[in-house]
Coordinates of C-alpha atoms in Angstrom, one line a residue:
M1 CA 0.0 0.0 0.0
D2 CA 2.9 2.4 0.9
K3 CA 4.6 1.6 -2.4
K4 CA 1.4 2.3 -4.3
S5 CA 0.8 5.6 -2.6
K6 CA 4.4 6.6 -3.2
M7 CA 4.1 5.8 -6.9
Q8 CA 1.0 7.8 -7.0
S9 CA 2.8 10.8 -5.4
E10 CA 5.6 10.5 -7.9
K11 CA 3.1 10.5 -10.8
H12 CA 1.8 13.8 -9.5
L13 CA 5.2 15.4 -9.7
T14 CA 4.9 16.6 -13.3
G15 CA 7.1 19.0 -15.2
T16 CA 4.4 21.7 -15.1
L17 CA 4.1 21.4 -11.3
V18 CA 7.9 21.6 -10.9
L19 CA 8.0 24.7 -13.1
S20 CA 5.1 26.4 -11.3
V21 CA 6.5 25.8 -7.9
F22 CA 10.1 26.8 -8.9
T23 CA 8.8 30.0 -10.5
A24 CA 6.7 30.9 -7.5
V25 CA 9.5 30.4 -5.0
L26 CA 11.7 32.8 -6.9
G27 CA 9.8 35.4 -4.9
F28 CA 11.3 33.8 -1.8
F29 CA 14.7 33.7 -3.4
Q30 CA 14.5 37.5 -3.7
Y31 CA 13.3 37.7 -0.1
G32 CA 16.4 35.7 1.0
Y33 CA 18.8 37.7 -1.1
S34 CA 17.5 41.0 0.3
L35 CA 17.7 39.6 3.8
G36 CA 21.4 38.5 3.4
V37 CA 22.8 41.0 1.0
I38 CA 23.0 43.8 3.5
N39 CA 25.3 41.9 5.9
A40 CA 28.7 41.2 4.2
P41 CA 29.4 44.7 2.7
Q42 CA 28.3 46.4 6.0
K43 CA 31.6 48.2 6.5
V44 CA 31.8 49.4 2.9
I45 CA 28.3 50.8 2.9
E46 CA 28.7 52.4 6.4
A47 CA 32.0 54.0 5.3
H48 CA 30.2 55.4 2.2
Y49 CA 27.3 56.7 4.3
G50 CA 30.0 58.4 6.4
R51 CA 31.5 60.2 3.4
V52 CA 28.1 61.2 2.0
L53 CA 27.0 62.6 5.4
G54 CA 30.4 64.2 6.1
I55 CA 31.2 62.3 9.2
A56 CA 34.0 60.1 7.9
P57 CA 37.4 61.0 6.4
L58 CA 37.1 61.0 2.6
D59 CA 40.5 59.3 2.1
R60 CA 39.8 56.2 4.2
H61 CA 40.0 53.1 2.1
A62 CA 36.9 51.0 2.4
T63 CA 36.6 47.3 2.3
N64 CA 33.9 44.9 3.2
A65 CA 33.4 43.0 6.4
S66 CA 36.1 40.4 5.6
G67 CA 38.6 42.9 6.8
E68 CA 41.0 42.3 3.9
D69 CA 43.2 45.2 2.6
G70 CA 42.7 47.1 5.8
T71 CA 39.7 47.6 8.0
V72 CA 37.0 50.3 7.9
P73 CA 35.9 50.8 11.5
V74 CA 32.3 50.2 12.5
T75 CA 30.4 50.4 15.7
E76 CA 30.8 47.1 17.5
P77 CA 27.6 45.5 18.7
W78 CA 29.2 44.7 22.1
G79 CA 30.4 48.2 22.8
G80 CA 34.0 47.8 21.8
T81 CA 35.9 51.0 21.2
E82 CA 38.1 49.6 18.5
G83 CA 36.5 50.1 15.1
T84 CA 34.3 53.1 15.9
L85 CA 33.9 55.1 12.7
A86 CA 35.9 58.2 13.2
P87 CA 34.2 61.5 12.3
P88 CA 36.2 64.5 11.1
A89 CA 37.6 66.9 13.6
D90 CA 34.7 69.0 14.9
T91 CA 32.9 69.8 18.2
G92 CA 32.7 67.3 21.0
E93 CA 29.0 67.0 20.4
D94 CA 29.5 66.0 16.8
L95 CA 32.2 63.5 17.8
A96 CA 29.8 61.9 20.2
S97 CA 26.8 61.9 17.9
S98 CA 28.4 60.7 14.6
P99 CA 28.5 57.0 15.5
H100 CA 24.9 57.1 16.6
I101 CA 23.9 58.7 13.3
L102 CA 25.6 56.0 11.4
T103 CA 24.0 53.3 13.6
M104 CA 20.6 54.9 13.0
Y105 CA 21.0 55.0 9.2
W106 CA 22.4 51.5 9.1
S107 CA 19.7 50.0 11.3
L108 CA 17.1 51.8 9.1
S109 CA 18.7 50.5 5.9
V110 CA 18.4 47.0 7.4
S111 CA 14.9 47.2 8.9
V112 CA 13.0 49.4 6.5
F113 CA 12.9 46.3 4.2
A114 CA 10.5 44.8 6.9
V115 CA 8.4 48.0 7.0
G116 CA 7.6 47.6 3.3
G117 CA 6.7 44.0 4.0
M118 CA 4.4 44.9 6.9
V119 CA 2.6 47.5 4.8
S120 CA 1.9 45.3 1.8
S121 CA 1.2 42.1 3.7
F122 CA -2.3 43.2 4.5
T123 CA -3.2 43.5 0.8
V124 CA -2.2 39.9 0.0
G125 CA -5.7 38.5 0.2
W126 CA -7.3 41.3 -1.7
I127 CA -4.8 41.3 -4.6
G128 CA -4.7 37.5 -4.7
D129 CA -8.5 37.2 -5.0
R130 CA -8.9 40.2 -7.3
L131 CA -6.2 39.3 -9.9
G132 CA -5.7 35.6 -9.3
R133 CA -2.6 34.0 -7.9
V134 CA -0.5 34.1 -11.1
K135 CA -1.5 37.5 -12.3
A136 CA -0.9 39.0 -8.9
M137 CA 2.6 37.6 -8.8
L138 CA 3.2 39.1 -12.3
V139 CA 2.0 42.5 -11.3
V140 CA 3.9 42.8 -8.0
N141 CA 7.2 42.0 -9.7
V142 CA 7.2 45.6 -10.9
L143 CA 7.9 46.7 -7.3
S144 CA 10.9 44.4 -7.1
I145 CA 12.4 45.8 -10.4
V146 CA 11.9 49.4 -9.3
G147 CA 13.3 48.8 -5.8
N148 CA 16.4 47.0 -7.2
L149 CA 17.0 49.8 -9.7
L150 CA 17.0 52.4 -7.0
M151 CA 19.7 50.5 -5.0
G152 CA 21.7 49.7 -8.2
L153 CA 21.8 53.5 -8.9
A154 CA 22.6 54.5 -5.3
K155 CA 26.0 56.1 -6.2
F156 CA 24.3 58.5 -8.5
G157 CA 22.4 60.3 -5.8
P158 CA 22.1 60.5 -2.0
S159 CA 23.1 56.8 -1.5
H160 CA 21.6 56.4 2.0
M161 CA 18.2 57.7 0.9
L162 CA 18.2 55.6 -2.3
I163 CA 19.1 52.5 -0.5
I164 CA 16.5 53.0 2.2
A165 CA 13.9 53.8 -0.5
G166 CA 15.0 50.8 -2.6
R167 CA 14.8 48.4 0.3
A168 CA 11.4 49.7 1.4
I169 CA 10.0 49.2 -2.1
T170 CA 11.6 45.7 -2.3
G171 CA 10.1 45.0 1.0
L172 CA 6.7 45.9 -0.4
Y173 CA 7.2 43.3 -3.1
C174 CA 8.5 40.7 -0.6
G175 CA 5.5 41.3 1.7
L176 CA 3.1 40.6 -1.1
S177 CA 5.2 37.7 -2.5
S178 CA 5.5 36.0 1.0
G179 CA 1.7 35.7 1.1
L180 CA 1.0 35.0 -2.6
V181 CA 3.7 32.3 -3.0
P182 CA 2.6 30.0 -0.1
M183 CA -1.0 30.5 -1.2
Y184 CA -0.3 29.4 -4.8
V185 CA 2.1 26.6 -3.9
S186 CA -0.3 25.0 -1.4
E187 CA -3.2 25.2 -3.8
V188 CA -1.4 23.6 -6.8
S189 CA 0.3 20.9 -4.7
P190 CA -1.2 17.4 -4.2
T191 CA -1.8 16.6 -0.6
A192 CA 1.0 14.0 -0.5
L193 CA 3.6 16.5 -1.6
R194 CA 2.2 19.6 0.1
G195 CA 4.7 19.6 2.9
A196 CA 7.7 18.8 0.9
L197 CA 6.9 21.5 -1.7
G198 CA 6.1 23.9 1.1
T199 CA 9.6 23.7 2.5
L200 CA 10.9 24.9 -0.9
H201 CA 10.0 28.4 0.3
Q202 CA 12.6 28.2 3.0
L203 CA 15.1 26.6 0.6
A204 CA 14.7 29.5 -1.8
I205 CA 15.3 31.9 1.1
V206 CA 18.5 30.3 2.3
T207 CA 19.7 29.9 -1.3
G208 CA 19.2 33.7 -1.8
I209 CA 21.0 34.4 1.5
L210 CA 24.0 32.2 0.5
I211 CA 24.3 33.6 -3.0
S212 CA 24.2 37.2 -1.6
Q213 CA 26.9 36.3 0.9
V214 CA 29.2 34.8 -1.7
L215 CA 28.7 37.7 -4.1
G216 CA 29.3 40.1 -1.2
L217 CA 32.9 39.0 -0.9
D218 CA 35.2 42.0 -1.4
F219 CA 36.9 40.5 -4.4
L220 CA 33.6 39.9 -6.1
L221 CA 30.9 42.6 -5.7
G222 CA 31.3 43.6 -2.0
N223 CA 33.8 46.4 -2.6
D224 CA 33.6 50.2 -2.8
E225 CA 33.1 50.1 -6.6
L226 CA 30.5 47.4 -7.1
W227 CA 28.4 47.3 -3.9
P228 CA 25.4 49.1 -5.7
L229 CA 25.3 46.3 -8.2
L230 CA 25.4 43.7 -5.4
L231 CA 22.3 45.3 -3.7
G232 CA 20.3 45.6 -6.9
L233 CA 21.1 42.2 -8.4
S234 CA 18.0 40.4 -7.3
G235 CA 16.2 42.4 -10.0
V236 CA 17.5 39.7 -12.4
A237 CA 15.5 37.1 -10.5
A238 CA 12.4 39.3 -10.7
L239 CA 12.7 39.5 -14.5
L240 CA 13.2 35.7 -14.7
Q241 CA 10.1 35.1 -12.5
F242 CA 8.1 37.6 -14.6
F243 CA 8.7 35.7 -17.9
L244 CA 8.3 32.2 -16.3
L245 CA 5.0 33.1 -14.7
L246 CA 3.6 33.5 -18.2
L247 CA 4.0 29.7 -18.6
C248 CA 2.4 28.7 -15.3
P249 CA -1.2 27.6 -14.9
E250 CA -3.6 29.4 -12.5
S251 CA -4.4 27.8 -9.2
P252 CA -7.2 25.2 -9.9
R253 CA -8.6 25.9 -6.4
Y254 CA -8.9 29.6 -7.2
L255 CA -10.5 28.9 -10.5
Y256 CA -13.1 26.4 -9.1
I257 CA -13.9 27.8 -5.7
K258 CA -13.5 31.6 -6.2
L259 CA -14.5 31.9 -9.9
G260 CA -16.7 28.8 -10.4
K261 CA -14.9 27.9 -13.6
V262 CA -15.1 24.1 -13.5
E263 CA -13.7 23.4 -16.9
E264 CA -10.7 25.7 -16.6
A265 CA -10.0 24.2 -13.1
K266 CA -10.0 20.7 -14.7
K267 CA -7.6 21.9 -17.4
S268 CA -5.3 23.4 -14.9
L269 CA -5.4 20.2 -12.8
K270 CA -4.5 18.1 -15.9
R271 CA -1.6 20.4 -16.7
L272 CA -0.4 20.1 -13.1
R273 CA -1.1 16.4 -12.5
G274 CA -0.5 14.9 -15.9
N275 CA -2.8 12.0 -16.8
C276 CA -4.2 11.6 -13.3
D277 CA -8.0 11.7 -12.9
P278 CA -8.8 15.2 -11.6
M279 CA -12.3 14.2 -10.3
K280 CA -11.1 13.2 -6.8
E281 CA -9.5 16.7 -6.2
I282 CA -12.5 18.3 -7.9
A283 CA -14.8 16.5 -5.4
E284 CA -12.6 17.8 -2.5
M285 CA -12.8 21.3 -3.9
E286 CA -16.5 21.1 -4.3
K287 CA -16.8 20.1 -0.6
E288 CA -14.5 23.0 0.3
K289 CA -16.5 25.4 -1.9
Q290 CA -19.8 24.4 -0.2
E291 CA -18.2 25.1 3.2
A292 CA -16.7 28.4 2.0
A293 CA -20.2 29.4 0.6
S294 CA -21.8 28.6 4.0
E295 CA -19.2 30.6 5.9
K296 CA -19.2 33.5 3.4
K297 CA -16.1 35.7 2.9
V298 CA -14.1 36.0 6.0
S299 CA -12.6 39.5 6.7
I300 CA -9.6 40.1 8.9
R301 CA -11.9 41.5 11.6
Q302 CA -14.1 38.4 11.5
L303 CA -11.0 36.2 11.7
F304 CA -10.3 37.6 15.2
T305 CA -13.9 38.0 16.4
S306 CA -15.2 34.6 15.4
L307 CA -14.7 31.8 17.9
K308 CA -14.6 29.3 15.0
Y309 CA -11.2 30.6 13.9
R310 CA -9.7 31.7 17.2
Q311 CA -7.5 28.7 18.0
A312 CA -6.2 28.5 14.4
V313 CA -5.4 32.2 14.4
I314 CA -3.5 32.0 17.6
V315 CA -1.4 29.1 16.3
A316 CA -0.8 30.9 13.0
L317 CA 0.4 34.0 14.8
M318 CA 2.6 32.2 17.3
V319 CA 4.4 30.1 14.7
Q320 CA 5.3 33.3 12.9
I321 CA 6.4 35.1 16.1
S322 CA 8.5 32.0 17.1
Q323 CA 10.2 32.1 13.7
Q324 CA 11.3 35.7 13.9
F325 CA 11.9 36.0 17.7
S326 CA 13.9 32.8 17.8
G327 CA 17.0 35.0 17.2
I328 CA 17.7 33.7 13.7
N329 CA 17.5 37.1 12.0
A330 CA 19.9 38.4 14.6
I331 CA 22.4 35.9 13.2
F332 CA 21.4 36.6 9.5
Y333 CA 21.6 40.4 10.0
Y334 CA 24.7 40.6 12.2
S335 CA 26.5 37.3 11.8
T336 CA 29.7 39.0 10.7
N337 CA 29.9 41.0 13.9
I338 CA 29.0 38.0 16.0
F339 CA 31.9 36.0 14.5
E340 CA 34.2 39.0 15.0
R341 CA 33.3 39.0 18.7
A342 CA 34.0 35.2 18.7
G343 CA 37.5 35.9 17.5
V344 CA 37.3 34.8 13.9
D345 CA 40.0 36.5 11.7
Q346 CA 37.9 36.4 8.5
P347 CA 34.3 36.5 9.8
V348 CA 32.7 36.9 6.4
Y349 CA 33.8 33.4 5.4
A350 CA 32.4 32.0 8.6
T351 CA 29.1 33.8 7.7
I352 CA 29.2 32.1 4.3
G353 CA 29.7 28.8 6.1
V354 CA 26.5 29.5 8.0
G355 CA 24.8 30.0 4.7
V356 CA 26.1 26.7 3.3
V357 CA 24.9 24.8 6.4
N358 CA 21.6 26.7 6.2
T359 CA 21.1 25.5 2.6
V360 CA 22.2 21.9 3.2
F361 CA 19.8 21.4 6.1
T362 CA 16.9 23.0 4.4
V363 CA 17.3 20.4 1.6
I364 CA 17.3 17.7 4.3
S365 CA 14.1 19.2 5.8
V366 CA 12.4 18.8 2.4
F367 CA 12.6 15.1 2.9
L368 CA 12.0 15.0 6.6
V369 CA 8.8 17.1 6.7
E370 CA 6.6 14.4 5.1
K371 CA 8.2 11.6 7.1
A372 CA 8.5 13.0 10.6
G373 CA 5.6 15.5 10.5
R374 CA 5.4 19.2 11.0
R375 CA 4.7 19.3 14.7
S376 CA 7.5 17.0 15.8
L377 CA 10.1 18.8 13.6
F378 CA 8.9 22.2 14.9
L379 CA 9.3 21.1 18.5
A380 CA 12.7 19.4 17.9
G381 CA 14.0 22.6 16.2
L382 CA 12.9 24.9 19.0
M383 CA 14.5 22.8 21.7
G384 CA 17.7 22.5 19.7
M385 CA 17.8 26.3 19.2
L386 CA 17.2 26.8 22.9
I387 CA 20.2 24.7 23.9
S388 CA 22.3 26.3 21.2
A389 CA 21.4 29.8 22.4
V390 CA 22.5 28.9 26.0
A391 CA 25.8 27.5 24.7
M392 CA 26.3 30.6 22.5
T393 CA 25.8 32.9 25.5
V394 CA 28.2 30.8 27.7
G395 CA 30.8 30.9 24.9
L396 CA 30.6 34.6 24.3
A397 CA 30.5 35.5 28.1
L398 CA 33.6 33.4 28.9
L399 CA 35.6 34.3 25.7
S400 CA 37.8 36.8 27.6
Q401 CA 38.8 34.1 30.1
F402 CA 39.2 31.1 27.8
A403 CA 40.2 31.5 24.2
W404 CA 38.8 28.1 23.3
M405 CA 35.3 29.4 24.1
S406 CA 35.4 31.0 20.6
Y407 CA 34.9 27.5 19.2
V408 CA 32.0 26.8 21.5
S409 CA 30.3 30.0 20.2
M410 CA 30.9 29.1 16.6
V411 CA 29.6 25.6 17.0
A412 CA 26.6 26.9 18.8
I413 CA 25.9 29.3 15.9
F414 CA 26.0 26.5 13.3
L415 CA 23.8 24.2 15.5
F416 CA 21.4 27.1 16.0
V417 CA 21.0 27.5 12.2
I418 CA 20.7 23.7 11.7
F419 CA 17.9 23.3 14.2
F420 CA 16.2 26.4 12.8
E421 CA 16.1 24.8 9.3
V422 CA 14.8 21.5 10.8
G423 CA 11.5 23.1 11.7
P424 CA 11.0 26.7 12.8
G425 CA 12.4 28.0 9.5
P426 CA 10.3 26.3 6.8
I427 CA 7.2 25.2 8.6
P428 CA 5.6 28.6 9.5
W429 CA 5.6 29.6 5.8
F430 CA 3.2 26.8 4.7
I431 CA 1.4 25.6 7.9
V432 CA -0.8 28.7 7.9
A433 CA -2.2 27.8 4.5
E434 CA -2.8 24.3 5.8
L435 CA -4.6 25.5 9.0
F436 CA -7.4 27.3 7.1
S437 CA -9.9 26.5 4.4
Q438 CA -10.5 28.5 1.2
G439 CA -12.8 31.1 2.9
P440 CA -10.6 32.4 5.7
R441 CA -7.2 31.5 4.1
P442 CA -6.4 34.8 2.3
A443 CA -7.2 36.9 5.5
A444 CA -5.3 34.4 7.6
I445 CA -2.2 34.6 5.4
A446 CA -2.4 38.4 5.3
V447 CA -2.5 38.6 9.1
A448 CA 0.2 36.0 9.6
G449 CA 2.4 37.7 7.0
F450 CA 2.0 41.1 8.8
C451 CA 2.9 39.5 12.1
N452 CA 6.0 37.9 10.5
W453 CA 7.1 41.2 9.0
A454 CA 6.4 43.2 12.1
C455 CA 8.6 40.8 14.2
N456 CA 11.2 41.0 11.5
F457 CA 11.2 44.8 11.7
I458 CA 11.5 44.8 15.5
V459 CA 14.5 42.4 15.5
G460 CA 16.2 44.3 12.6
M461 CA 15.7 47.7 14.2
C462 CA 16.4 46.9 17.8
F463 CA 19.0 44.1 17.9
Q464 CA 22.0 46.4 17.5
Y465 CA 20.9 48.5 20.4
I466 CA 19.9 45.5 22.6
A467 CA 23.3 43.9 21.8
D468 CA 25.1 47.1 22.9
L469 CA 23.1 47.0 26.1
C470 CA 23.3 43.3 26.9
G471 CA 26.7 42.4 25.5
P472 CA 27.3 38.6 25.3
Y473 CA 24.1 37.9 27.2
V474 CA 21.8 39.1 24.4
F475 CA 20.9 35.5 23.4
V476 CA 19.6 34.8 26.9
I477 CA 16.5 36.8 25.8
F478 CA 16.1 34.6 22.8
A479 CA 16.6 31.5 24.9
A480 CA 13.8 32.5 27.2
L481 CA 11.5 33.2 24.2
L482 CA 12.4 29.8 22.7
L483 CA 11.3 28.1 25.9
V484 CA 7.9 29.9 25.7
F485 CA 7.5 29.0 22.1
F486 CA 8.4 25.3 22.8
L487 CA 5.8 25.0 25.5
F488 CA 3.1 26.7 23.3
A489 CA 3.9 24.4 20.3
Y490 CA 3.8 21.4 22.6
L491 CA 0.3 22.3 23.9
K492 CA -1.4 23.9 20.9
V493 CA 0.1 23.2 17.5
P494 CA -1.6 20.3 15.7
E495 CA -0.1 17.8 13.3
T496 CA -1.1 18.7 9.7
K497 CA 0.8 16.1 7.8
G498 CA -1.3 14.3 5.2
K499 CA -4.5 15.9 6.5
S500 CA -7.1 17.7 4.4
F501 CA -8.2 21.2 5.3
E502 CA -11.4 19.8 6.7
E503 CA -9.6 17.3 8.9
I504 CA -7.3 20.0 10.3
A505 CA -10.3 22.2 11.1
A506 CA -11.9 19.1 12.9
V507 CA -8.8 18.9 15.1
F508 CA -9.3 22.5 16.3
R509 CA -13.0 21.8 16.9
R510 CA -12.1 18.7 19.0
K511 CA -9.5 20.8 21.0
K512 CA -12.1 23.5 21.6
F513 CA -14.7 20.9 22.7
L514 CA -12.2 19.3 25.1
A515 CA -11.2 22.6 26.5
K516 CA -14.8 23.5 27.1
A517 CA -15.5 20.2 28.7
M518 CA -12.5 20.5 31.0
T519 CA -13.7 24.0 32.1
E520 CA -17.2 22.7 32.8
L521 CA -15.8 19.8 34.8
E522 CA -13.6 22.1 36.9
D523 CA -16.6 24.4 37.5
L524 CA -18.7 21.4 38.5
Q525 CA -16.0 20.2 40.9
S526 CA -15.6 23.6 42.4
S527 CA -19.4 23.9 43.0
E528 CA -19.5 20.4 44.6
K529 CA -16.7 21.4 47.0
A530 CA -18.5 24.6 47.9

């Protein structure tokens, strides 16, 4: 029976399905590239900001974070005095404020990307239903192209403003894409492959991060001459996605349930599934359509006010919060500085090593997620990250006393990333689409996307300042949060592996019934004692 079902799954993996999923997740590749590209050339860009703003010597030779060919000083995240970007001779007040101005512009350059994502994420449901999944992805690519052009032309104007504007517009694109892509992939994927194909979102992200880190080496694009090209290069992926989307079929679920176009939905299914009989999936869509018709269109307000969706909404928000507040973006954004603190001579290469490990274990998670299940992997990942965060804190705190503690910190960083990619990395991107049926799904994805981007912004904007304040103990905060997330996931997150949307909804109904029954039982016992 297992062999038969496996063969059936393999038959569903057609060329058109592979093309459609690959094309869609190019949006997440751009998200990953934008996330990682700002890290490696940090010192080059900060030095350029200093020259533009008149708070750094114009004759200082800039290099990227690898520190080769000299070092351009930068504010250290643990308050070190070595490497503070020296302002020109001026008043004492200017001397004191210059590093803070650079820190402000740098933090804004990093985190404004998430502001764009927050703003646009709320429109995901509207644009996805209005234009359809494929057309919506086509249209929003314009934002990516414009944003990357602004960053690519940063040297021809006020670079700090062009970079901030370019990253904000690119963030608008990524906010829309991070909702549209999981929606499309979950709707075109057969149930047996939904989890494995869903993890490709995260694989695309980490691949984008890795490529941005490699290209960010100072002898490639991460130097004072070519860094604008480095920042704007993901526009190439936007153009590729635009043309490939013209070859992709529309989501059959969207065609059947939203538009009522039965024949077009069948044609789309045949393109995606090959010679498989589409009637089983059509019957499932019909059942879902009837349920969606009975519950009408669900707005974001109704999503929060209706008791029917409350548990699913809480789970959807918490998995997004746990992904971002786990501390992983602190490593992605500031990994070079963390490795410098750990005593690595060429920290940019260690950062690339993190990217390689990131990618390898994301590939492994593609195969694990349908075997081990979403819930168990999510729990294992959170616990592993918790232990790694504690080890990282111990290593950084005792580094001044024991030189070998630098190895403890480095191993902890790599383990932290590995456990992230086992569960908390890929699973939140697609589990939200699995938790909701067609009616509330667009609103739920929009809310979850906003939550993810808001947390991303908070981490990107605040981590540098929190690191200055807490020093090597900064990851204690993340360790405490990881413990909370683990306990919540253990108690509340359901297993969605191999289940239809209706079966998952039934799990929440059972949990709600059990919780109500337990409450009534406790009330009864209390009244009897009284």
